[in-house]
Short mmCIF file of N, CA, C and O in Angstrom, two decimals:
data_model
loop_
_atom_site.label_atom_id
_atom_site.label_comp_id
_atom_site.label_asym_id
_atom_site.label_seq_id
_atom_site.Cartn_x
_atom_site.Cartn_y
_atom_site.Cartn_z
N UNK A 1261 259.00 154.38 155.98
CA UNK A 1261 259.76 155.46 155.36
C UNK A 1261 259.09 155.94 154.06
O UNK A 1261 258.45 155.15 153.37
N UNK A 1262 259.28 157.20 153.71
CA UNK A 1262 258.65 157.74 152.50
C UNK A 1262 259.05 157.02 151.21
O UNK A 1262 258.23 156.86 150.32
N UNK A 1263 260.31 156.58 151.12
CA UNK A 1263 260.72 155.87 149.90
C UNK A 1263 259.97 154.55 149.74
O UNK A 1263 259.59 154.18 148.64
N UNK A 1264 259.77 153.87 150.85
CA UNK A 1264 259.04 152.61 150.80
C UNK A 1264 257.55 152.85 150.48
O UNK A 1264 256.96 152.11 149.71
N UNK A 1265 256.98 153.89 151.08
CA UNK A 1265 255.59 154.24 150.76
C UNK A 1265 255.44 154.56 149.28
O UNK A 1265 254.47 154.14 148.65
N UNK A 1266 256.38 155.30 148.76
CA UNK A 1266 256.33 155.67 147.34
C UNK A 1266 256.40 154.43 146.46
O UNK A 1266 255.64 154.30 145.50
N UNK A 1267 257.28 153.50 146.78
CA UNK A 1267 257.40 152.27 145.98
C UNK A 1267 256.12 151.45 146.01
O UNK A 1267 255.67 150.94 144.97
N UNK A 1268 255.51 151.31 147.18
CA UNK A 1268 254.28 150.54 147.28
C UNK A 1268 253.12 151.25 146.59
O UNK A 1268 252.23 150.60 146.02
N UNK A 1269 253.11 152.58 146.62
CA UNK A 1269 252.06 153.34 145.92
C UNK A 1269 252.20 153.14 144.40
O UNK A 1269 251.19 152.96 143.70
N UNK A 1270 253.41 153.16 143.91
CA UNK A 1270 253.64 152.91 142.48
C UNK A 1270 253.17 151.51 142.12
O UNK A 1270 252.50 151.30 141.10
N UNK A 1271 253.50 150.54 142.96
CA UNK A 1271 253.07 149.17 142.71
C UNK A 1271 251.54 149.05 142.73
O UNK A 1271 250.96 148.33 141.92
N UNK A 1272 250.89 149.77 143.63
CA UNK A 1272 249.42 149.73 143.69
C UNK A 1272 248.82 150.26 142.40
O UNK A 1272 247.84 149.71 141.88
N UNK A 1273 249.39 151.33 141.87
CA UNK A 1273 248.86 151.92 140.64
C UNK A 1273 249.18 151.06 139.41
O UNK A 1273 248.31 150.85 138.57
N UNK A 1274 250.41 150.60 139.28
CA UNK A 1274 250.80 149.83 138.09
C UNK A 1274 250.47 148.35 138.19
O UNK A 1274 250.43 147.66 137.18
N UNK A 1275 250.22 147.87 139.39
CA UNK A 1275 249.88 146.46 139.56
C UNK A 1275 248.58 146.09 138.88
O UNK A 1275 248.36 144.94 138.52
N UNK A 1276 247.74 147.09 138.67
CA UNK A 1276 246.48 146.84 137.97
C UNK A 1276 246.67 146.43 136.53
O UNK A 1276 245.79 145.80 135.94
N UNK A 1277 247.81 146.75 135.94
CA UNK A 1277 248.07 146.34 134.56
C UNK A 1277 248.16 144.82 134.44
O UNK A 1277 247.78 144.25 133.42
N UNK A 1278 248.65 144.17 135.49
CA UNK A 1278 248.84 142.73 135.45
C UNK A 1278 247.77 141.98 136.24
O UNK A 1278 247.22 141.00 135.78
N UNK A 1279 247.47 142.47 137.43
CA UNK A 1279 246.60 141.73 138.34
C UNK A 1279 245.21 142.35 138.54
O UNK A 1279 244.46 141.87 139.38
N UNK A 1280 244.91 143.42 137.84
CA UNK A 1280 243.60 144.05 138.00
C UNK A 1280 243.46 144.65 139.39
O UNK A 1280 244.38 145.29 139.90
N UNK A 1281 242.31 144.43 140.01
CA UNK A 1281 242.05 145.04 141.31
C UNK A 1281 242.77 144.33 142.45
O UNK A 1281 242.81 144.85 143.58
N UNK A 1282 243.38 143.17 142.21
CA UNK A 1282 244.02 142.39 143.27
C UNK A 1282 245.24 143.12 143.84
O UNK A 1282 245.43 143.16 145.06
N UNK A 1283 246.07 143.70 142.97
CA UNK A 1283 247.29 144.37 143.44
C UNK A 1283 246.99 145.53 144.39
O UNK A 1283 247.53 145.58 145.50
N UNK A 1284 246.13 146.50 144.02
CA UNK A 1284 245.86 147.56 144.98
C UNK A 1284 245.11 147.08 146.22
O UNK A 1284 245.29 147.64 147.31
N UNK A 1285 244.30 146.04 146.06
CA UNK A 1285 243.59 145.50 147.22
C UNK A 1285 244.57 144.92 148.24
O UNK A 1285 244.47 145.19 149.44
N UNK A 1286 245.56 144.18 147.76
CA UNK A 1286 246.56 143.59 148.65
C UNK A 1286 247.39 144.69 149.32
O UNK A 1286 247.62 144.66 150.53
N UNK A 1287 247.80 145.69 148.55
CA UNK A 1287 248.58 146.79 149.12
C UNK A 1287 247.77 147.51 150.18
O UNK A 1287 248.26 147.83 151.27
N UNK A 1288 246.51 147.76 149.90
CA UNK A 1288 245.66 148.47 150.85
C UNK A 1288 245.45 147.65 152.12
O UNK A 1288 245.55 148.18 153.23
N UNK A 1289 245.17 146.35 151.98
CA UNK A 1289 244.92 145.51 153.16
C UNK A 1289 246.18 145.32 154.00
O UNK A 1289 246.12 145.31 155.23
N UNK A 1290 247.32 145.17 153.36
CA UNK A 1290 248.56 144.94 154.10
C UNK A 1290 249.04 146.21 154.79
O UNK A 1290 249.49 146.18 155.95
N UNK A 1291 248.95 147.35 154.12
CA UNK A 1291 249.53 148.58 154.66
C UNK A 1291 248.49 149.55 155.24
O UNK A 1291 248.81 150.70 155.50
N UNK A 1292 247.28 149.08 155.45
CA UNK A 1292 246.24 149.94 156.02
C UNK A 1292 246.64 150.37 157.42
O UNK A 1292 247.06 149.56 158.24
N UNK A 1293 246.53 151.66 157.68
CA UNK A 1293 246.84 152.19 158.99
C UNK A 1293 248.30 152.53 159.22
O UNK A 1293 248.65 153.02 160.29
N UNK A 1294 249.16 152.32 158.24
CA UNK A 1294 250.58 152.60 158.43
C UNK A 1294 250.99 153.99 157.96
O UNK A 1294 252.07 154.46 158.30
N UNK A 1295 250.14 154.62 157.18
CA UNK A 1295 250.46 155.96 156.72
C UNK A 1295 249.33 156.48 155.84
O UNK A 1295 248.79 155.72 155.02
N UNK A 1296 248.98 157.74 155.98
CA UNK A 1296 247.85 158.27 155.21
C UNK A 1296 248.10 158.32 153.70
O UNK A 1296 247.18 158.10 152.92
N UNK A 1297 249.34 158.56 153.30
CA UNK A 1297 249.63 158.67 151.86
C UNK A 1297 249.41 157.33 151.16
O UNK A 1297 248.69 157.25 150.16
N UNK A 1298 250.04 156.30 151.66
CA UNK A 1298 249.95 154.98 151.02
C UNK A 1298 248.53 154.43 151.09
O UNK A 1298 248.03 153.87 150.11
N UNK A 1299 247.86 154.63 152.20
CA UNK A 1299 246.49 154.16 152.32
C UNK A 1299 245.58 154.86 151.31
O UNK A 1299 244.76 154.22 150.64
N UNK A 1300 245.75 156.16 151.16
CA UNK A 1300 244.95 156.91 150.19
C UNK A 1300 245.23 156.48 148.77
O UNK A 1300 244.30 156.27 147.98
N UNK A 1301 246.48 156.31 148.42
CA UNK A 1301 246.82 155.94 147.05
C UNK A 1301 246.39 154.51 146.72
O UNK A 1301 245.95 154.23 145.60
N UNK A 1302 246.47 153.61 147.68
CA UNK A 1302 246.02 152.23 147.45
C UNK A 1302 244.50 152.20 147.26
O UNK A 1302 243.99 151.50 146.37
N UNK A 1303 243.76 152.97 148.07
CA UNK A 1303 242.31 153.03 147.90
C UNK A 1303 241.94 153.68 146.58
O UNK A 1303 241.01 153.24 145.89
N UNK A 1304 242.67 154.70 146.20
CA UNK A 1304 242.41 155.38 144.92
C UNK A 1304 242.64 154.41 143.75
O UNK A 1304 241.84 154.34 142.82
N UNK A 1305 243.73 153.64 143.80
CA UNK A 1305 244.01 152.67 142.75
C UNK A 1305 242.98 151.55 142.74
O UNK A 1305 242.54 151.10 141.67
N UNK A 1306 242.56 151.10 143.91
CA UNK A 1306 241.54 150.06 144.00
C UNK A 1306 240.21 150.53 143.42
O UNK A 1306 239.58 149.83 142.62
N UNK A 1307 239.80 151.73 143.77
CA UNK A 1307 238.57 152.29 143.22
C UNK A 1307 238.65 152.43 141.70
O UNK A 1307 237.68 152.18 140.99
N UNK A 1308 239.82 152.81 141.20
CA UNK A 1308 239.96 152.95 139.75
C UNK A 1308 239.88 151.60 139.06
O UNK A 1308 239.28 151.49 137.99
N UNK A 1309 240.47 150.58 139.64
CA UNK A 1309 240.41 149.25 139.03
C UNK A 1309 238.97 148.72 139.01
O UNK A 1309 238.57 148.07 138.04
N UNK A 1310 238.21 149.00 140.05
CA UNK A 1310 236.80 148.61 140.07
C UNK A 1310 236.04 149.38 139.01
O UNK A 1310 235.23 148.81 138.26
N UNK A 1311 236.30 150.68 138.90
CA UNK A 1311 235.66 151.51 137.87
C UNK A 1311 236.02 151.02 136.48
O UNK A 1311 235.16 150.94 135.59
N UNK A 1312 237.27 150.66 136.28
CA UNK A 1312 237.73 150.16 134.98
C UNK A 1312 237.05 148.83 134.64
O UNK A 1312 236.66 148.61 133.48
N UNK A 1313 236.89 147.96 135.62
CA UNK A 1313 236.20 146.69 135.37
C UNK A 1313 234.75 146.92 134.96
O UNK A 1313 234.23 146.27 134.04
N UNK A 1314 234.09 147.86 135.62
CA UNK A 1314 232.71 148.20 135.26
C UNK A 1314 232.66 148.76 133.84
O UNK A 1314 231.78 148.40 133.04
N UNK A 1315 233.61 149.62 133.49
CA UNK A 1315 233.65 150.20 132.15
C UNK A 1315 233.87 149.12 131.09
O UNK A 1315 233.27 149.18 130.01
N UNK A 1316 234.73 148.15 131.39
CA UNK A 1316 234.94 147.04 130.45
C UNK A 1316 233.66 146.24 130.25
O UNK A 1316 233.31 145.90 129.11
N UNK A 1317 232.96 145.94 131.32
CA UNK A 1317 231.73 145.15 131.22
C UNK A 1317 230.69 145.91 130.39
O UNK A 1317 230.06 145.34 129.48
N UNK A 1318 230.52 147.20 130.68
CA UNK A 1318 229.55 148.00 129.93
C UNK A 1318 229.94 148.09 128.46
O UNK A 1318 229.08 147.94 127.57
N UNK A 1319 231.21 148.31 128.17
CA UNK A 1319 231.63 148.43 126.77
C UNK A 1319 231.48 147.09 126.03
O UNK A 1319 231.12 147.08 124.85
N UNK A 1320 231.72 145.99 126.72
CA UNK A 1320 231.53 144.69 126.09
C UNK A 1320 230.05 144.39 125.83
O UNK A 1320 229.70 143.83 124.80
N UNK A 1321 229.20 144.78 126.76
CA UNK A 1321 227.76 144.61 126.54
C UNK A 1321 227.29 145.46 125.37
O UNK A 1321 226.54 144.99 124.50
N UNK A 1322 227.75 146.70 125.33
CA UNK A 1322 227.38 147.57 124.20
C UNK A 1322 227.92 147.04 122.88
O UNK A 1322 227.26 147.16 121.84
N UNK A 1323 229.10 146.45 122.91
CA UNK A 1323 229.65 145.85 121.70
C UNK A 1323 228.79 144.68 121.24
O UNK A 1323 228.50 144.54 120.04
N UNK A 1324 228.34 143.87 122.18
CA UNK A 1324 227.48 142.75 121.83
C UNK A 1324 226.12 143.18 121.31
O UNK A 1324 225.60 142.62 120.35
N UNK A 1325 225.55 144.20 121.94
CA UNK A 1325 224.23 144.68 121.52
C UNK A 1325 224.27 145.29 120.12
O UNK A 1325 223.33 145.14 119.35
N UNK A 1326 225.38 145.94 119.81
CA UNK A 1326 225.49 146.58 118.49
C UNK A 1326 226.19 145.67 117.48
O UNK A 1326 226.61 146.14 116.42
N UNK A 1327 226.31 144.38 117.81
CA UNK A 1327 226.93 143.39 116.92
C UNK A 1327 228.34 143.78 116.49
O UNK A 1327 228.71 143.67 115.33
N UNK A 1328 229.11 144.30 117.45
CA UNK A 1328 230.51 144.62 117.20
C UNK A 1328 230.79 146.02 116.72
O UNK A 1328 231.95 146.40 116.55
N UNK A 1329 229.74 146.79 116.49
CA UNK A 1329 229.93 148.14 115.97
C UNK A 1329 230.68 149.04 116.95
O UNK A 1329 231.48 149.88 116.54
N UNK A 1330 230.45 148.84 118.23
CA UNK A 1330 231.11 149.67 119.24
C UNK A 1330 232.35 149.02 119.85
O UNK A 1330 232.77 149.37 120.94
N UNK A 1331 232.95 148.09 119.13
CA UNK A 1331 234.17 147.45 119.63
C UNK A 1331 235.30 148.44 119.90
O UNK A 1331 236.07 148.25 120.86
N UNK A 1332 235.45 149.53 119.15
CA UNK A 1332 236.50 150.49 119.49
C UNK A 1332 236.35 151.08 120.90
O UNK A 1332 237.32 151.55 121.48
N UNK A 1333 235.14 151.01 121.45
CA UNK A 1333 234.93 151.49 122.81
C UNK A 1333 235.73 150.66 123.81
O UNK A 1333 236.26 151.19 124.79
N UNK A 1334 235.85 149.37 123.57
CA UNK A 1334 236.65 148.49 124.45
C UNK A 1334 238.11 148.93 124.41
O UNK A 1334 238.77 149.01 125.45
N UNK A 1335 238.61 149.21 123.22
CA UNK A 1335 239.98 149.70 123.08
C UNK A 1335 240.17 151.05 123.77
O UNK A 1335 241.19 151.29 124.41
N UNK A 1336 239.18 151.92 123.65
CA UNK A 1336 239.27 153.24 124.28
C UNK A 1336 239.34 153.12 125.80
O UNK A 1336 240.11 153.83 126.46
N UNK A 1337 238.55 152.22 126.36
CA UNK A 1337 238.60 152.00 127.81
C UNK A 1337 239.98 151.49 128.22
O UNK A 1337 240.56 151.96 129.21
N UNK A 1338 240.53 150.55 127.47
CA UNK A 1338 241.85 150.02 127.79
C UNK A 1338 242.96 151.05 127.70
O UNK A 1338 243.81 151.14 128.58
N UNK A 1339 242.91 151.84 126.65
CA UNK A 1339 243.95 152.88 126.47
C UNK A 1339 243.83 153.95 127.56
O UNK A 1339 244.84 154.36 128.14
N UNK A 1340 242.61 154.38 127.84
CA UNK A 1340 242.41 155.39 128.89
C UNK A 1340 242.86 154.85 130.25
O UNK A 1340 243.52 155.56 131.02
N UNK A 1341 242.54 153.60 130.53
CA UNK A 1341 242.97 153.00 131.79
C UNK A 1341 244.48 152.95 131.91
O UNK A 1341 245.05 153.28 132.95
N UNK A 1342 245.15 152.56 130.83
CA UNK A 1342 246.61 152.51 130.83
C UNK A 1342 247.21 153.89 131.06
O UNK A 1342 248.12 154.06 131.88
N UNK A 1343 246.70 154.89 130.35
CA UNK A 1343 247.23 156.25 130.48
C UNK A 1343 247.05 156.77 131.90
O UNK A 1343 247.98 157.33 132.50
N UNK A 1344 245.85 156.57 132.48
CA UNK A 1344 245.62 157.07 133.84
C UNK A 1344 246.47 156.33 134.87
O UNK A 1344 246.95 156.95 135.83
N UNK A 1345 246.71 155.04 134.67
CA UNK A 1345 247.57 154.30 135.61
C UNK A 1345 249.01 154.79 135.54
O UNK A 1345 249.68 154.92 136.56
N UNK A 1346 249.49 155.08 134.33
CA UNK A 1346 250.86 155.59 134.18
C UNK A 1346 250.98 156.98 134.80
O UNK A 1346 251.94 157.28 135.50
N UNK A 1347 249.98 157.83 134.57
CA UNK A 1347 249.99 159.17 135.18
C UNK A 1347 250.00 159.07 136.70
O UNK A 1347 250.69 159.83 137.39
N UNK A 1348 249.23 158.14 137.24
CA UNK A 1348 249.18 157.96 138.69
C UNK A 1348 250.52 157.46 139.22
O UNK A 1348 250.98 157.91 140.28
N UNK A 1349 251.16 156.55 138.50
CA UNK A 1349 252.46 156.04 138.94
C UNK A 1349 253.53 157.13 138.90
O UNK A 1349 254.37 157.21 139.79
N UNK A 1350 253.47 157.98 137.88
CA UNK A 1350 254.43 159.10 137.81
C UNK A 1350 254.21 160.05 138.97
O UNK A 1350 255.17 160.52 139.60
N UNK A 1351 252.95 160.34 139.30
CA UNK A 1351 252.66 161.21 140.43
C UNK A 1351 253.12 160.56 141.74
O UNK A 1351 253.66 161.24 142.62
N UNK A 1352 252.91 159.26 141.87
CA UNK A 1352 253.36 158.56 143.08
C UNK A 1352 254.88 158.57 143.18
O UNK A 1352 255.43 158.64 144.29
N UNK A 1353 255.56 158.49 142.06
CA UNK A 1353 257.02 158.56 142.07
C UNK A 1353 257.51 159.91 142.58
O UNK A 1353 258.57 160.00 143.19
N UNK A 1354 256.72 160.93 142.33
CA UNK A 1354 257.05 162.28 142.84
C UNK A 1354 256.53 162.51 144.25
O UNK A 1354 256.63 163.61 144.78
N UNK A 1355 255.89 161.48 144.83
CA UNK A 1355 255.29 161.54 146.16
C UNK A 1355 254.17 162.58 146.21
O UNK A 1355 254.00 163.31 147.17
N UNK A 1356 253.39 162.64 145.13
CA UNK A 1356 252.24 163.54 145.07
C UNK A 1356 250.97 162.74 145.28
O UNK A 1356 250.86 161.60 144.87
N UNK A 1357 249.98 163.35 145.89
CA UNK A 1357 248.68 162.73 146.07
C UNK A 1357 247.95 162.80 144.74
O UNK A 1357 247.74 163.89 144.21
N UNK A 1358 247.55 161.66 144.21
CA UNK A 1358 246.91 161.61 142.89
C UNK A 1358 245.47 161.16 143.04
O UNK A 1358 245.17 160.23 143.78
N UNK A 1359 244.58 161.83 142.31
CA UNK A 1359 243.18 161.42 142.22
C UNK A 1359 242.85 161.18 140.76
O UNK A 1359 243.07 162.06 139.92
N UNK A 1360 242.33 160.00 140.47
CA UNK A 1360 241.94 159.69 139.10
C UNK A 1360 240.77 160.58 138.70
O UNK A 1360 239.84 160.78 139.49
N UNK A 1361 240.80 161.12 137.48
CA UNK A 1361 239.73 162.05 137.06
C UNK A 1361 238.37 161.37 136.89
O UNK A 1361 237.35 161.98 137.15
N UNK A 1362 238.35 160.13 136.47
CA UNK A 1362 237.09 159.38 136.35
C UNK A 1362 237.21 158.18 137.28
O UNK A 1362 237.88 157.21 136.97
N UNK A 1363 236.54 158.28 138.42
CA UNK A 1363 236.67 157.24 139.42
C UNK A 1363 235.41 157.18 140.25
O UNK A 1363 234.95 158.19 140.75
N UNK A 1364 234.84 155.99 140.37
CA UNK A 1364 233.73 155.78 141.29
C UNK A 1364 234.35 155.35 142.61
O UNK A 1364 234.97 154.29 142.71
N UNK A 1365 234.21 156.16 143.62
CA UNK A 1365 234.86 155.90 144.90
C UNK A 1365 233.96 155.04 145.79
O UNK A 1365 233.16 155.56 146.56
N UNK A 1366 234.12 153.73 145.66
CA UNK A 1366 233.33 152.78 146.43
C UNK A 1366 234.00 152.46 147.76
O UNK A 1366 233.33 152.26 148.76
N UNK A 1367 235.31 152.37 147.74
CA UNK A 1367 236.08 152.10 148.96
C UNK A 1367 236.55 153.43 149.49
O UNK A 1367 237.26 154.17 148.83
N UNK A 1368 236.12 153.74 150.72
CA UNK A 1368 236.52 155.05 151.27
C UNK A 1368 237.27 154.89 152.58
O UNK A 1368 237.31 153.89 153.19
#
């Protein structure tokens, strides 16, 4: 049902706040093939969590190379990730197809 798809899509987007890429991965693997909306949103959230992990690693490396000078970059990545996840969850609550603006789409 659409209400159930919407709830799982919201969980896929916001689950990254607590579990990282594990939450959207589980939603995608469990509900794959049951509906195009939920499958798309779970893959979109999974790709974003992978992109966010890469951004964290790069920002931490840059922070280390510059001896802490670029530490605000780590905060910027975290804040941007939080904002985009909340925007995605709001769109999922409205049953809209959401695409993250900065996303490396590895899982297709």
